[in-house]
PDB file of C-alpha atoms in Angstrom:
ATOM      1  CA  UNK A1048     -14.876  16.164 -20.119  1.00 61.00           C
ATOM      2  CA  UNK A1049     -15.275  12.783 -21.769  1.00 82.00           C
ATOM      3  CA  UNK A1050     -16.747  10.006 -19.698  1.00 89.00           C
ATOM      4  CA  UNK A1051     -14.191   7.259 -19.161  1.00 90.00           C
ATOM      5  CA  UNK A1052     -13.083   4.858 -16.468  1.00 90.00           C
ATOM      6  CA  UNK A1053     -11.266   6.502 -13.547  1.00 91.00           C
ATOM      7  CA  UNK A1054      -7.721   5.134 -13.361  1.00 89.00           C
ATOM      8  CA  UNK A1055      -5.712   7.689 -11.388  1.00 90.00           C
ATOM      9  CA  UNK A1056      -6.038  10.036  -8.455  1.00 91.00           C
ATOM     10  CA  UNK A1057      -5.911  12.935 -10.934  1.00 95.00           C
ATOM     11  CA  UNK A1058      -8.834  11.442 -12.913  1.00 94.00           C
ATOM     12  CA  UNK A1059     -10.718  10.973  -9.635  1.00 93.00           C
ATOM     13  CA  UNK A1060     -10.236  14.598  -8.611  1.00 95.00           C
ATOM     14  CA  UNK A1061     -11.301  15.860 -12.041  1.00 95.00           C
ATOM     15  CA  UNK A1062     -14.489  13.786 -11.974  1.00 95.00           C
ATOM     16  CA  UNK A1063     -15.304  14.969  -8.445  1.00 95.00           C
ATOM     17  CA  UNK A1064     -15.042  18.553  -9.720  1.00 96.00           C
ATOM     18  CA  UNK A1065     -17.380  17.760 -12.594  1.00 96.00           C
ATOM     19  CA  UNK A1066     -19.844  16.091 -10.205  1.00 95.00           C
ATOM     20  CA  UNK A1067     -19.808  19.179  -8.013  1.00 96.00           C
ATOM     21  CA  UNK A1068     -20.603  21.324 -11.037  1.00 95.00           C
ATOM     22  CA  UNK A1069     -23.508  19.046 -11.966  1.00 96.00           C
ATOM     23  CA  UNK A1070     -25.035  18.730  -8.481  1.00 94.00           C
ATOM     24  CA  UNK A1071     -27.991  20.966  -9.359  1.00 95.00           C
ATOM     25  CA  UNK A1072     -28.814  19.083 -12.572  1.00 94.00           C
ATOM     26  CA  UNK A1073     -32.371  17.872 -12.927  1.00 96.00           C
ATOM     27  CA  UNK A1074     -32.999  14.127 -13.243  1.00 94.00           C
ATOM     28  CA  UNK A1075     -33.652  12.692 -16.706  1.00 95.00           C
ATOM     29  CA  UNK A1076     -31.792  15.509 -18.454  1.00 96.00           C
ATOM     30  CA  UNK A1077     -28.466  15.145 -20.259  1.00 95.00           C
ATOM     31  CA  UNK A1078     -26.658  16.738 -17.290  1.00 96.00           C
ATOM     32  CA  UNK A1079     -28.605  14.605 -14.816  1.00 95.00           C
ATOM     33  CA  UNK A1080     -27.710  11.453 -16.738  1.00 95.00           C
ATOM     34  CA  UNK A1081     -24.075  12.552 -16.843  1.00 95.00           C
ATOM     35  CA  UNK A1082     -24.148  13.119 -13.074  1.00 95.00           C
ATOM     36  CA  UNK A1083     -25.539   9.615 -12.502  1.00 95.00           C
ATOM     37  CA  UNK A1084     -22.868   8.041 -14.708  1.00 95.00           C
ATOM     38  CA  UNK A1085     -19.994   9.973 -13.143  1.00 95.00           C
ATOM     39  CA  UNK A1086     -21.251   9.140  -9.655  1.00 95.00           C
ATOM     40  CA  UNK A1087     -21.244   5.426 -10.508  1.00 94.00           C
ATOM     41  CA  UNK A1088     -17.702   5.690 -11.895  1.00 93.00           C
ATOM     42  CA  UNK A1089     -16.517   7.370  -8.681  1.00 94.00           C
ATOM     43  CA  UNK A1090     -18.200   4.704  -6.547  1.00 92.00           C
ATOM     44  CA  UNK A1091     -16.477   1.957  -8.544  1.00 91.00           C
ATOM     45  CA  UNK A1092     -13.083   3.695  -8.340  1.00 91.00           C
ATOM     46  CA  UNK A1093     -13.360   4.321  -4.601  1.00 89.00           C
ATOM     47  CA  UNK A1094     -14.436   0.733  -3.960  1.00 86.00           C
ATOM     48  CA  UNK A1095     -11.366  -0.485  -5.835  1.00 82.00           C
ATOM     49  CA  UNK A1096      -9.067   1.989  -4.077  1.00 72.00           C
ATOM     50  CA  UNK A1097     -10.323   0.916  -0.658  1.00 64.00           C
ATOM     51  CA  UNK A1098      -9.981  -2.743  -1.593  1.00 67.00           C
ATOM     52  CA  UNK A1099      -6.365  -2.113  -2.609  1.00 64.00           C
ATOM     53  CA  UNK A1100      -5.610  -0.388   0.704  1.00 59.00           C
ATOM     54  CA  UNK A1101      -7.225  -3.245   2.636  1.00 63.00           C
ATOM     55  CA  UNK A1102      -5.197  -5.812   0.711  1.00 69.00           C
ATOM     56  CA  UNK A1103      -1.949  -3.942   1.397  1.00 69.00           C
ATOM     57  CA  UNK A1104      -2.704  -3.638   5.108  1.00 72.00           C
ATOM     58  CA  UNK A1105      -3.626  -7.323   5.327  1.00 71.00           C
ATOM     59  CA  UNK A1106      -0.317  -8.217   3.685  1.00 72.00           C
ATOM     60  CA  UNK A1107       1.557  -5.983   6.126  1.00 76.00           C
ATOM     61  CA  UNK A1108      -0.176  -7.704   9.070  1.00 76.00           C
ATOM     62  CA  UNK A1109       0.732 -11.134   7.721  1.00 74.00           C
ATOM     63  CA  UNK A1110       4.368 -10.118   7.261  1.00 76.00           C
ATOM     64  CA  UNK A1111       4.506  -8.698  10.794  1.00 78.00           C
ATOM     65  CA  UNK A1112       3.002 -11.889  12.222  1.00 78.00           C
ATOM     66  CA  UNK A1113       5.486 -13.995  10.268  1.00 76.00           C
ATOM     67  CA  UNK A1114       8.422 -11.918  11.556  1.00 77.00           C
ATOM     68  CA  UNK A1115       7.117 -12.174  15.116  1.00 80.00           C
ATOM     69  CA  UNK A1116       7.029 -15.960  14.911  1.00 78.00           C
ATOM     70  CA  UNK A1117      10.365 -16.245  13.116  1.00 74.00           C
ATOM     71  CA  UNK A1118       8.902 -17.486   9.830  1.00 71.00           C
ATOM     72  CA  UNK A1119      11.098 -16.537   6.882  1.00 68.00           C
ATOM     73  CA  UNK A1120       9.867 -15.861   3.381  1.00 62.00           C
ATOM     74  CA  UNK A1121      11.437 -17.462   0.330  1.00 63.00           C
ATOM     75  CA  UNK A1122      13.214 -14.191  -0.404  1.00 59.00           C
ATOM     76  CA  UNK A1123      14.830 -13.920   3.064  1.00 53.00           C
TER      77      UNK A1123
END
């Protein structure tokens, strides 16, 4: 597996599998360094995924509040 940025759910799952395989790697070895790098990539991906979910839910709340008060959007 090449180390690259995680862009999709499939990439995420593949990297998690690789991390699981490397969990017993000793620090400061090639496998240990790979584990550290993959872990950081997963953290970055998950942070971005959670941020995206939060943004979508915030938008949904704003739309619901606008509907409740009778505010129309430009597209309505």
